[in-house]
Amino acid sequence: MNGVLEVELSGTLDSNDSLDYLPVERKYFPSIPVGNTPLWHPAPEIPENISKKYGFPELYLKDDGVNPTGSLKDRASFLVAAFARKHDINEVVVASTGNAGSSMAGIGAAAGLKVKLFLPKTAPPAKMIQALQYGADLVLADKNYDQAFALSLEYSNTRGGMNRNTAYNPMTIEGKKTVSIEIFNQLKKAPDHIFVSLGDGVIMSGVYKGFRDLFQLGRIEKIPVVHAVQASGSDSICRAMESGNFNGKQGIPVRSANTVADSICVDTPSNGHLALKNLNKFGGHCFTVTDEEILSAQKKLSSDCGLFSEPAAATAYAGFLKKKATLDSSETCVVLLTGNGLKDINSATNKISVPKNSINSLDEL
Ligand SMILES: *Cc1c(COP(=O)(O)O)cnc(C)c1O
C-alpha cells in the first residue's frame, strides 16, 4: 500500500492543457467538467482586502470546492473513470472518509460505471447522501476509515472490480497533479509557497507530481515550498517527519486519529512514505493546527473572502495564518482549498449562532 508506484511523466513540452499530462487518452474521459477551477486574489478591488490585511499582495486561493461533486477528489476520479473505460472495467470499488466516495460515485455516474463504496459509519451525512443520489452501492464500516479501507481491498481482491482507493491506485496521485499544472497556467509561473492539508498524503503527492512534471519539462525552475498542514488530532506524517519513520524501533506508534476535519482524519496514512519522501527531498514543511484554529480559519475564510470551505480545506488556510509571520510577504502564496463547506454543515455550526426564535413582526426584533 505504501510502496505505491508513480506513473512516468506523460506530458508534452508545449501543451498547456493539464489533460495532456495524463496517461489516458482524452476520448476516454467522461464529459462532466472536472478541474479548471478558479485561482483568485481575495477581494483585490476592495481597499482593505484580505491579501493587504495580511500583508500578502500575492496571496491566491485555489478553490477546488467548485468541482462537480464539491472536492478536489474529482481530479482523481476523473482519471480513474477514464482508465476504467479504456480497459473495459465496469465496476469501481472505493473506501473513503466521504469525499473520494461521493466523488467516485458522481464521476462514475457520468462515466456509466458501477460504484461500490465503503464509508465509516461516522461519515458526514451530506457525503453519504450525495453518493446515494449518484447511485453508488453504499456499505458502512462499523469502526473507522482505516477499517473501510481494509474491507474495500478485501472486496476487490475476492469479488472483483477495480479498486480506486487513494494511494493504492496510482491514478489517484496522477489525477490530482492537474491542480499544479492549472496553478502554473493561471499564474504563468510556479508559486513560491503552497499550503496543502494532509490526511493520507495523496493530494500533496499529486501537487508535487504536477510541479515535478513541469520541472522535468523545463517549464519551471524550482519546485514550490509545500506547507503540509495536519490537524493536531491526526498528525502521523508530522510525527514521522520528526522521528524519521512511521514504525519500527525509533518509530511512532499508531495513534487513534480524532479531528473535526473528517477528510483528513486517518490513523495510518496510506501514502505516508511517499509523502515523507517528497517533503524531505524538496524541503517541504509539515506542521499541525488545532481544531479550534481550523474552525476559526473556516469562519474567517467564509466571512472575509466569501469562500465557504469544509474544515479539511480550511486547515490549509489555518496553516497559512499560522505561518505567515515567518514568510517573506512579497512572495507568491497559494492556499489550496480542497472541499466545499456544504459537505459538512454540522461542524460549520461551531462559530456561528443560528437564531433561536422566529418572528411575525419587526416589532419583535
Ligand atoms: C481527501 C481530502 C483531503 C486530504 O487529502 P489526502 O490525500 O488524504 O491527504 C483534504 N481535504 C479534503 C476536502 C479532502 O477531501
mmCIF file of C-alpha atoms and ligand atoms in Angstrom:
data_model
loop_
_atom_site.group_PDB
_atom_site.id
_atom_site.type_symbol
_atom_site.label_atom_id
_atom_site.label_comp_id
_atom_site.label_asym_id
_atom_site.label_seq_id
_atom_site.Cartn_x
_atom_site.Cartn_y
_atom_site.Cartn_z
ATOM 1 C CA MET A 1 0.000 0.000 0.000
ATOM 2 C CA ASN A 2 2.753 2.396 0.941
ATOM 3 C CA GLY A 3 5.002 1.366 -1.923
ATOM 4 C CA VAL A 4 2.614 2.787 -4.494
ATOM 5 C CA LEU A 5 4.224 3.264 -7.870
ATOM 6 C CA GLU A 6 4.138 6.572 -9.621
ATOM 7 C CA VAL A 7 3.365 6.958 -13.263
ATOM 8 C CA GLU A 8 6.108 8.180 -15.585
ATOM 9 C CA LEU A 9 5.834 11.680 -16.962
ATOM 10 C CA SER A 10 3.421 11.687 -19.861
ATOM 11 C CA GLY A 11 3.212 15.379 -20.717
ATOM 12 C CA THR A 12 4.370 17.094 -23.839
ATOM 13 C CA LEU A 13 6.717 20.023 -23.974
ATOM 14 C CA ASP A 14 4.341 22.539 -25.449
ATOM 15 C CA SER A 15 0.864 21.780 -24.101
ATOM 16 C CA ASN A 16 -0.840 23.951 -21.513
ATOM 17 C CA ASP A 17 -3.803 21.622 -21.101
ATOM 18 C CA SER A 18 -3.465 19.533 -17.965
ATOM 19 C CA LEU A 19 -5.310 16.609 -19.629
ATOM 20 C CA ASP A 20 -2.344 16.236 -21.954
ATOM 21 C CA TYR A 21 -0.206 15.390 -18.936
ATOM 22 C CA LEU A 22 -2.302 12.329 -18.042
ATOM 23 C CA PRO A 23 -1.643 8.719 -19.088
ATOM 24 C CA VAL A 24 -5.100 8.058 -20.644
ATOM 25 C CA GLU A 25 -6.232 9.468 -23.972
ATOM 26 C CA ARG A 26 -8.717 12.301 -23.952
ATOM 27 C CA LYS A 27 -11.536 10.356 -25.646
ATOM 28 C CA TYR A 28 -11.995 8.117 -22.595
ATOM 29 C CA PHE A 29 -12.744 10.951 -20.142
ATOM 30 C CA PRO A 30 -16.424 11.461 -19.299
ATOM 31 C CA SER A 31 -17.906 14.788 -20.382
ATOM 32 C CA ILE A 32 -18.522 16.068 -16.826
ATOM 33 C CA PRO A 33 -16.351 19.193 -16.390
ATOM 34 C CA VAL A 34 -13.681 18.466 -13.770
ATOM 35 C CA GLY A 35 -10.898 20.896 -12.854
ATOM 36 C CA ASN A 36 -10.168 24.295 -14.403
ATOM 37 C CA THR A 37 -11.153 25.709 -11.028
ATOM 38 C CA PRO A 38 -10.682 29.384 -10.182
ATOM 39 C CA LEU A 39 -7.481 30.754 -8.698
ATOM 40 C CA TRP A 40 -8.231 34.147 -7.236
ATOM 41 C CA HIS A 41 -6.981 37.028 -5.164
ATOM 42 C CA PRO A 42 -9.337 37.503 -2.260
ATOM 43 C CA ALA A 43 -11.175 40.793 -2.985
ATOM 44 C CA PRO A 44 -8.401 42.738 -4.764
ATOM 45 C CA GLU A 45 -10.863 45.531 -5.625
ATOM 46 C CA ILE A 46 -11.647 46.382 -2.003
ATOM 47 C CA PRO A 47 -9.040 48.682 -0.408
ATOM 48 C CA GLU A 48 -8.969 46.753 2.860
ATOM 49 C CA ASN A 49 -8.778 43.458 1.037
ATOM 50 C CA ILE A 50 -7.684 40.307 2.690
ATOM 51 C CA SER A 51 -4.330 39.959 0.948
ATOM 52 C CA LYS A 52 -3.476 43.525 2.038
ATOM 53 C CA LYS A 53 -4.865 42.950 5.504
ATOM 54 C CA TYR A 54 -2.425 40.125 5.977
ATOM 55 C CA GLY A 55 0.323 41.971 4.125
ATOM 56 C CA PHE A 56 0.450 39.440 1.300
ATOM 57 C CA PRO A 57 -0.207 41.156 -2.043
ATOM 58 C CA GLU A 58 0.444 37.864 -3.837
ATOM 59 C CA LEU A 59 -1.937 35.620 -1.904
ATOM 60 C CA TYR A 60 -4.160 33.358 -4.017
ATOM 61 C CA LEU A 61 -6.938 30.905 -3.220
ATOM 62 C CA LYS A 62 -7.345 27.864 -5.460
ATOM 63 C CA ASP A 63 -10.960 26.823 -4.986
ATOM 64 C CA ASP A 64 -11.324 23.140 -5.771
ATOM 65 C CA GLY A 65 -14.607 23.052 -3.881
ATOM 66 C CA VAL A 66 -16.264 24.109 -7.157
ATOM 67 C CA ASN A 67 -15.563 20.755 -8.798
ATOM 68 C CA PRO A 68 -18.716 18.816 -9.839
ATOM 69 C CA THR A 69 -19.035 16.846 -6.572
ATOM 70 C CA GLY A 70 -17.543 19.618 -4.420
ATOM 71 C CA SER A 71 -13.999 18.422 -3.794
ATOM 72 C CA LEU A 72 -10.567 18.043 -5.341
ATOM 73 C CA LYS A 73 -11.120 14.257 -5.302
ATOM 74 C CA ASP A 74 -12.881 14.670 -8.657
ATOM 75 C CA ARG A 75 -9.491 15.074 -10.318
ATOM 76 C CA ALA A 76 -8.547 11.533 -9.267
ATOM 77 C CA SER A 77 -11.979 10.042 -10.000
ATOM 78 C CA PHE A 78 -11.894 11.614 -13.470
ATOM 79 C CA LEU A 79 -8.683 9.817 -14.419
ATOM 80 C CA VAL A 80 -9.767 6.570 -12.707
ATOM 81 C CA ALA A 81 -13.037 6.658 -14.679
ATOM 82 C CA ALA A 82 -11.166 7.255 -17.959
ATOM 83 C CA PHE A 83 -8.759 4.421 -17.135
ATOM 84 C CA ALA A 84 -11.694 2.084 -16.376
ATOM 85 C CA ARG A 85 -13.404 2.965 -19.655
ATOM 86 C CA LYS A 86 -10.245 2.458 -21.646
ATOM 87 C CA HIS A 87 -9.771 -1.009 -20.136
ATOM 88 C CA ASP A 88 -13.444 -2.066 -20.226
ATOM 89 C CA ILE A 89 -13.731 -2.216 -16.451
ATOM 90 C CA ASN A 90 -17.294 -1.518 -15.345
ATOM 91 C CA GLU A 91 -17.137 -1.663 -11.552
ATOM 92 C CA VAL A 92 -15.029 0.583 -9.302
ATOM 93 C CA VAL A 93 -14.592 -0.175 -5.589
ATOM 94 C CA VAL A 94 -13.581 2.592 -3.188
ATOM 95 C CA ALA A 95 -13.154 3.287 0.524
ATOM 96 C CA SER A 96 -13.320 6.861 1.657
ATOM 97 C CA THR A 97 -13.795 9.214 4.579
ATOM 98 C CA GLY A 98 -16.560 10.643 2.379
ATOM 99 C CA ASN A 99 -15.286 12.844 -0.419
ATOM 100 C CA ALA A 100 -13.430 10.270 -2.533
ATOM 101 C CA GLY A 101 -16.552 8.114 -2.324
ATOM 102 C CA SER A 102 -19.062 10.787 -3.262
ATOM 103 C CA SER A 103 -16.651 11.883 -5.981
ATOM 104 C CA MET A 104 -16.220 8.412 -7.492
ATOM 105 C CA ALA A 105 -19.988 7.950 -7.271
ATOM 106 C CA GLY A 106 -20.659 11.186 -9.179
ATOM 107 C CA ILE A 107 -17.914 10.973 -11.774
ATOM 108 C CA GLY A 108 -18.621 7.232 -12.070
ATOM 109 C CA ALA A 109 -22.285 8.012 -12.779
ATOM 110 C CA ALA A 110 -21.198 10.405 -15.541
ATOM 111 C CA ALA A 111 -18.944 7.689 -16.966
ATOM 112 C CA GLY A 112 -21.534 4.897 -16.754
ATOM 113 C CA LEU A 113 -19.657 2.915 -14.085
ATOM 114 C CA LYS A 114 -20.949 0.868 -11.152
ATOM 115 C CA VAL A 115 -19.522 2.113 -7.844
ATOM 116 C CA LYS A 116 -19.192 0.059 -4.647
ATOM 117 C CA LEU A 117 -18.459 2.397 -1.764
ATOM 118 C CA PHE A 118 -17.170 1.699 1.769
ATOM 119 C CA LEU A 119 -17.529 4.585 4.255
ATOM 120 C CA PRO A 120 -17.051 4.753 8.031
ATOM 121 C CA LYS A 121 -20.483 4.909 9.637
ATOM 122 C CA THR A 122 -19.462 8.294 11.107
ATOM 123 C CA ALA A 123 -19.025 9.960 7.675
ATOM 124 C CA PRO A 124 -20.893 13.310 7.399
ATOM 125 C CA PRO A 125 -24.469 12.614 6.195
ATOM 126 C CA ALA A 126 -24.177 15.031 3.256
ATOM 127 C CA LYS A 127 -21.357 12.957 1.750
ATOM 128 C CA MET A 128 -23.345 9.704 2.134
ATOM 129 C CA ILE A 129 -26.497 11.209 0.698
ATOM 130 C CA GLN A 130 -24.560 12.657 -2.203
ATOM 131 C CA ALA A 131 -23.090 9.224 -3.018
ATOM 132 C CA LEU A 132 -26.505 7.548 -2.794
ATOM 133 C CA GLN A 133 -28.042 10.194 -5.050
ATOM 134 C CA TYR A 134 -25.413 9.409 -7.665
ATOM 135 C CA GLY A 135 -26.416 5.750 -7.374
ATOM 136 C CA ALA A 136 -23.461 4.184 -5.554
ATOM 137 C CA ASP A 137 -23.919 0.957 -3.632
ATOM 138 C CA LEU A 138 -23.003 2.027 -0.070
ATOM 139 C CA VAL A 139 -21.566 -0.175 2.711
ATOM 140 C CA LEU A 140 -20.893 1.329 6.158
ATOM 141 C CA ALA A 141 -17.855 0.182 8.168
ATOM 142 C CA ASP A 142 -18.591 -0.036 11.870
ATOM 143 C CA LYS A 143 -15.271 1.358 13.149
ATOM 144 C CA ASN A 144 -13.417 3.954 11.075
ATOM 145 C CA TYR A 145 -11.907 4.863 7.702
ATOM 146 C CA ASP A 146 -8.959 2.502 8.206
ATOM 147 C CA GLN A 147 -11.442 -0.362 8.551
ATOM 148 C CA ALA A 148 -13.406 0.763 5.480
ATOM 149 C CA PHE A 149 -10.100 0.782 3.554
ATOM 150 C CA ALA A 150 -9.314 -2.826 4.590
ATOM 151 C CA LEU A 151 -12.843 -4.044 3.776
ATOM 152 C CA SER A 152 -12.782 -2.459 0.338
ATOM 153 C CA LEU A 153 -9.450 -4.105 -0.508
ATOM 154 C CA GLU A 154 -10.786 -7.468 0.616
ATOM 155 C CA TYR A 155 -13.857 -6.882 -1.533
ATOM 156 C CA SER A 156 -11.950 -6.008 -4.726
ATOM 157 C CA ASN A 157 -9.445 -8.836 -4.165
ATOM 158 C CA THR A 158 -12.065 -11.519 -3.659
ATOM 159 C CA ARG A 159 -15.125 -10.268 -5.558
ATOM 160 C CA GLY A 160 -13.710 -8.117 -8.345
ATOM 161 C CA GLY A 161 -13.928 -4.526 -9.517
ATOM 162 C CA MET A 162 -11.072 -2.046 -9.832
ATOM 163 C CA ASN A 163 -10.024 -0.546 -6.510
ATOM 164 C CA ARG A 164 -9.758 3.255 -6.574
ATOM 165 C CA ASN A 165 -8.527 3.671 -3.014
ATOM 166 C CA THR A 166 -6.436 6.735 -2.541
ATOM 167 C CA ALA A 167 -2.706 5.862 -2.609
ATOM 168 C CA TYR A 168 -3.479 2.254 -3.552
ATOM 169 C CA ASN A 169 -4.403 3.147 -7.096
ATOM 170 C CA PRO A 170 -1.569 5.198 -8.689
ATOM 171 C CA MET A 171 -4.104 7.037 -10.863
ATOM 172 C CA THR A 172 -5.182 8.946 -7.746
ATOM 173 C CA ILE A 173 -1.862 10.791 -7.401
ATOM 174 C CA GLU A 174 -1.593 11.201 -11.130
ATOM 175 C CA GLY A 175 -5.094 12.639 -11.466
ATOM 176 C CA LYS A 176 -4.589 15.120 -8.649
ATOM 177 C CA LYS A 177 -1.435 16.574 -10.194
ATOM 178 C CA THR A 178 -3.557 18.555 -12.666
ATOM 179 C CA VAL A 179 -4.161 21.098 -9.894
ATOM 180 C CA SER A 180 -0.479 22.150 -10.019
ATOM 181 C CA ILE A 181 -0.466 22.382 -13.793
ATOM 182 C CA GLU A 182 -3.527 24.637 -13.637
ATOM 183 C CA ILE A 183 -1.931 26.843 -10.965
ATOM 184 C CA PHE A 184 1.138 27.182 -13.172
ATOM 185 C CA ASN A 185 -1.034 28.100 -16.174
ATOM 186 C CA GLN A 186 -3.049 30.604 -14.151
ATOM 187 C CA LEU A 187 -0.062 32.344 -12.530
ATOM 188 C CA LYS A 188 2.217 31.915 -15.559
ATOM 189 C CA LYS A 189 4.811 30.748 -13.043
ATOM 190 C CA ALA A 190 5.140 28.395 -10.091
ATOM 191 C CA PRO A 191 4.168 29.953 -6.748
ATOM 192 C CA ASP A 192 6.832 30.284 -4.050
ATOM 193 C CA HIS A 193 4.655 28.608 -1.414
ATOM 194 C CA ILE A 194 1.657 26.351 -1.485
ATOM 195 C CA PHE A 195 -0.420 25.353 1.556
ATOM 196 C CA VAL A 196 -1.995 21.904 1.384
ATOM 197 C CA SER A 197 -3.944 19.982 4.007
ATOM 198 C CA LEU A 198 -2.742 16.479 4.675
ATOM 199 C CA GLY A 199 -4.587 13.264 5.529
ATOM 200 C CA ASP A 200 -3.426 10.221 3.559
ATOM 201 C CA GLY A 201 -0.934 12.442 1.746
ATOM 202 C CA VAL A 202 -2.153 11.825 -1.798
ATOM 203 C CA ILE A 203 -3.249 15.355 -2.644
ATOM 204 C CA MET A 204 0.148 16.618 -1.516
ATOM 205 C CA SER A 205 1.970 13.961 -3.549
ATOM 206 C CA GLY A 206 -0.190 14.898 -6.530
ATOM 207 C CA VAL A 207 0.702 18.569 -6.038
ATOM 208 C CA TYR A 208 4.398 17.610 -6.026
ATOM 209 C CA LYS A 209 3.952 15.332 -9.051
ATOM 210 C CA GLY A 210 2.477 18.164 -11.122
ATOM 211 C CA PHE A 211 5.300 20.551 -10.269
ATOM 212 C CA ARG A 212 7.892 17.806 -10.784
ATOM 213 C CA ASP A 213 6.490 17.132 -14.278
ATOM 214 C CA LEU A 214 6.680 20.849 -15.090
ATOM 215 C CA PHE A 215 10.220 20.958 -13.741
ATOM 216 C CA GLN A 216 11.237 17.897 -15.739
ATOM 217 C CA LEU A 217 9.839 19.522 -18.876
ATOM 218 C CA GLY A 218 11.874 22.642 -18.173
ATOM 219 C CA ARG A 219 8.785 24.814 -17.746
ATOM 220 C CA ILE A 220 9.570 25.878 -14.176
ATOM 221 C CA GLU A 221 12.899 26.428 -12.494
ATOM 222 C CA LYS A 222 12.125 25.354 -8.976
ATOM 223 C CA ILE A 223 9.625 23.271 -7.030
ATOM 224 C CA PRO A 224 7.481 25.473 -4.730
ATOM 225 C CA VAL A 225 7.827 25.109 -0.977
ATOM 226 C CA VAL A 226 4.967 22.897 0.135
ATOM 227 C CA HIS A 227 3.500 23.574 3.580
ATOM 228 C CA ALA A 228 1.655 20.416 4.550
ATOM 229 C CA VAL A 229 -0.870 21.078 7.288
ATOM 230 C CA GLN A 230 -2.295 18.355 9.521
ATOM 231 C CA ALA A 231 -4.872 18.526 12.285
ATOM 232 C CA SER A 232 -3.214 18.112 15.671
ATOM 233 C CA GLY A 233 -5.501 15.134 16.327
ATOM 234 C CA SER A 234 -4.384 13.387 13.119
ATOM 235 C CA ASP A 235 -0.694 14.152 12.823
ATOM 236 C CA SER A 236 1.128 10.935 11.959
ATOM 237 C CA ILE A 237 3.019 12.365 8.970
ATOM 238 C CA CYS A 238 4.288 15.329 11.014
ATOM 239 C CA ARG A 239 5.353 12.964 13.785
ATOM 240 C CA ALA A 240 7.082 10.649 11.318
ATOM 241 C CA MET A 241 8.860 13.644 9.809
ATOM 242 C CA GLU A 242 10.344 14.338 13.231
ATOM 243 C CA SER A 243 11.197 10.756 14.119
ATOM 244 C CA GLY A 244 12.294 9.666 10.633
ATOM 245 C CA ASN A 245 9.783 6.877 10.033
ATOM 246 C CA PHE A 246 6.343 5.526 10.804
ATOM 247 C CA ASN A 247 7.088 2.405 12.764
ATOM 248 C CA GLY A 248 9.949 0.215 13.856
ATOM 249 C CA LYS A 249 12.307 0.942 16.689
ATOM 250 C CA GLN A 250 12.545 4.724 16.615
ATOM 251 C CA GLY A 251 9.152 4.976 15.018
ATOM 252 C CA ILE A 252 5.923 6.316 16.264
ATOM 253 C CA PRO A 253 3.065 4.135 17.409
ATOM 254 C CA VAL A 254 -0.212 4.323 15.539
ATOM 255 C CA ARG A 255 -2.374 6.814 17.386
ATOM 256 C CA SER A 256 -6.099 6.842 17.016
ATOM 257 C CA ALA A 257 -6.985 9.965 14.995
ATOM 258 C CA ASN A 258 -9.652 12.422 16.026
ATOM 259 C CA THR A 259 -10.376 15.809 14.445
ATOM 260 C CA VAL A 260 -13.291 17.954 13.336
ATOM 261 C CA ALA A 261 -11.716 17.858 9.851
ATOM 262 C CA ASP A 262 -13.127 14.442 8.904
ATOM 263 C CA SER A 263 -11.499 14.355 5.446
ATOM 264 C CA ILE A 264 -8.022 14.346 6.978
ATOM 265 C CA CYS A 265 -8.824 12.090 9.938
ATOM 266 C CA VAL A 266 -6.729 8.963 9.439
ATOM 267 C CA ASP A 267 -4.793 6.691 11.834
ATOM 268 C CA THR A 268 -2.268 5.325 9.327
ATOM 269 C CA PRO A 269 -1.812 7.459 6.199
ATOM 270 C CA SER A 270 -1.904 5.198 3.122
ATOM 271 C CA ASN A 271 0.523 7.387 1.226
ATOM 272 C CA GLY A 272 2.672 8.283 4.213
ATOM 273 C CA HIS A 273 6.018 7.020 2.941
ATOM 274 C CA LEU A 274 5.837 8.852 -0.374
ATOM 275 C CA ALA A 275 4.563 11.961 1.415
ATOM 276 C CA LEU A 276 7.609 11.905 3.706
ATOM 277 C CA LYS A 277 9.977 11.242 0.825
ATOM 278 C CA ASN A 278 8.622 14.222 -1.130
ATOM 279 C CA LEU A 279 8.702 16.562 1.875
ATOM 280 C CA ASN A 280 12.286 15.611 2.689
ATOM 281 C CA LYS A 281 13.532 15.702 -0.885
ATOM 282 C CA PHE A 282 12.013 19.091 -1.781
ATOM 283 C CA GLY A 283 12.391 20.900 1.529
ATOM 284 C CA GLY A 284 8.685 20.901 2.381
ATOM 285 C CA HIS A 285 7.351 21.656 5.841
ATOM 286 C CA CYS A 286 4.847 19.707 7.882
ATOM 287 C CA PHE A 287 3.078 21.169 10.912
ATOM 288 C CA THR A 288 -0.205 20.950 12.749
ATOM 289 C CA VAL A 289 -3.101 23.244 13.611
ATOM 290 C CA THR A 290 -5.711 22.631 16.304
ATOM 291 C CA ASP A 291 -9.406 22.029 15.669
ATOM 292 C CA GLU A 292 -10.049 25.455 17.157
ATOM 293 C CA GLU A 293 -7.661 27.039 14.622
ATOM 294 C CA ILE A 294 -9.316 25.079 11.804
ATOM 295 C CA LEU A 295 -12.842 26.198 12.716
ATOM 296 C CA SER A 296 -11.826 29.796 13.140
ATOM 297 C CA ALA A 297 -9.945 29.740 9.818
ATOM 298 C CA GLN A 298 -13.055 28.259 8.192
ATOM 299 C CA LYS A 299 -15.161 31.132 9.549
ATOM 300 C CA LYS A 300 -12.578 33.765 8.530
ATOM 301 C CA LEU A 301 -12.312 32.398 5.033
ATOM 302 C CA SER A 302 -16.105 32.480 4.687
ATOM 303 C CA SER A 303 -16.708 35.899 6.180
ATOM 304 C CA ASP A 304 -13.566 37.674 4.915
ATOM 305 C CA CYS A 305 -13.402 36.195 1.425
ATOM 306 C CA GLY A 306 -16.806 34.662 0.678
ATOM 307 C CA LEU A 307 -15.368 31.194 0.273
ATOM 308 C CA PHE A 308 -17.158 28.569 2.399
ATOM 309 C CA SER A 309 -14.951 25.504 2.680
ATOM 310 C CA GLU A 310 -15.162 22.314 4.705
ATOM 311 C CA PRO A 311 -12.871 22.011 7.754
ATOM 312 C CA ALA A 312 -10.264 19.821 5.998
ATOM 313 C CA ALA A 313 -9.891 22.518 3.343
ATOM 314 C CA ALA A 314 -9.846 25.381 5.845
ATOM 315 C CA THR A 315 -6.970 23.517 7.510
ATOM 316 C CA ALA A 316 -4.692 24.762 4.713
ATOM 317 C CA TYR A 317 -5.850 28.330 5.376
ATOM 318 C CA ALA A 318 -5.309 27.863 9.111
ATOM 319 C CA GLY A 319 -1.787 26.775 8.178
ATOM 320 C CA PHE A 320 -1.240 29.945 6.141
ATOM 321 C CA LEU A 321 -2.500 32.134 9.000
ATOM 322 C CA LYS A 322 -0.197 30.352 11.429
ATOM 323 C CA LYS A 323 2.890 30.555 9.205
ATOM 324 C CA LYS A 324 2.516 33.927 7.505
ATOM 325 C CA ALA A 325 4.656 35.797 10.042
ATOM 326 C CA THR A 326 7.619 33.584 9.073
ATOM 327 C CA LEU A 327 7.231 34.121 5.296
ATOM 328 C CA ASP A 328 8.539 36.843 3.009
ATOM 329 C CA SER A 329 5.350 38.787 2.258
ATOM 330 C CA SER A 330 6.406 39.664 -1.286
ATOM 331 C CA GLU A 331 6.399 36.002 -2.263
ATOM 332 C CA THR A 332 3.548 34.271 -4.072
ATOM 333 C CA CYS A 333 1.440 32.053 -1.809
ATOM 334 C CA VAL A 334 -1.329 29.717 -2.926
ATOM 335 C CA VAL A 335 -3.770 28.167 -0.447
ATOM 336 C CA LEU A 336 -5.318 25.021 -1.876
ATOM 337 C CA LEU A 337 -8.958 24.730 -0.802
ATOM 338 C CA THR A 338 -9.937 21.137 -1.311
ATOM 339 C CA GLY A 339 -13.646 20.886 -0.478
ATOM 340 C CA ASN A 340 -16.940 22.789 -0.214
ATOM 341 C CA GLY A 341 -18.361 23.814 3.164
ATOM 342 C CA LEU A 342 -21.825 22.405 2.476
ATOM 343 C CA LYS A 343 -20.363 18.917 2.695
ATOM 344 C CA ASP A 344 -20.332 19.051 6.480
ATOM 345 C CA ILE A 345 -22.698 21.619 7.928
ATOM 346 C CA ASN A 346 -22.581 20.204 11.456
ATOM 347 C CA SER A 347 -19.016 21.255 12.128
ATOM 348 C CA ALA A 348 -19.689 24.607 10.433
ATOM 349 C CA THR A 349 -22.213 25.497 13.173
ATOM 350 C CA ASN A 350 -19.460 25.874 15.770
ATOM 351 C CA LYS A 351 -18.576 29.510 15.061
ATOM 352 C CA ILE A 352 -21.987 30.911 14.235
ATOM 353 C CA SER A 353 -25.247 31.299 16.074
ATOM 354 C CA VAL A 354 -28.421 30.211 14.369
ATOM 355 C CA PRO A 355 -31.354 32.420 15.551
ATOM 356 C CA LYS A 356 -33.372 30.575 18.212
ATOM 357 C CA ASN A 357 -36.699 32.373 17.810
ATOM 358 C CA SER A 358 -38.714 33.242 14.761
ATOM 359 C CA ILE A 359 -40.761 36.441 14.487
ATOM 360 C CA ASN A 360 -44.033 37.544 12.998
ATOM 361 C CA SER A 361 -43.434 41.283 13.041
ATOM 362 C CA LEU A 362 -40.394 43.577 13.011
ATOM 363 C CA ASP A 363 -41.513 44.937 16.416
ATOM 364 C CA GLU A 364 -40.139 41.728 17.895
ATOM 365 C CA LEU A 365 -36.563 42.479 16.745
HETATM 366 C C1 LIG B 1 -9.129 13.970 0.823
HETATM 367 C C2 LIG B 1 -9.140 15.360 1.292
HETATM 368 C C3 LIG B 1 -8.009 15.957 1.877
HETATM 369 C C4 LIG B 1 -6.727 15.245 2.153
HETATM 370 O O1 LIG B 1 -6.162 14.556 1.070
HETATM 371 P P1 LIG B 1 -5.137 13.371 1.329
HETATM 372 O O2 LIG B 1 -4.756 12.912 0.002
HETATM 373 O O3 LIG B 1 -5.901 12.348 2.129
HETATM 374 O O4 LIG B 1 -4.012 13.911 2.132
HETATM 375 C C5 LIG B 1 -8.098 17.284 2.250
HETATM 376 N N1 LIG B 1 -9.228 17.988 2.079
HETATM 377 C C6 LIG B 1 -10.340 17.441 1.541
HETATM 378 C C7 LIG B 1 -11.564 18.276 1.412
HETATM 379 C C8 LIG B 1 -10.330 16.110 1.129
HETATM 380 O O5 LIG B 1 -11.442 15.576 0.613
#
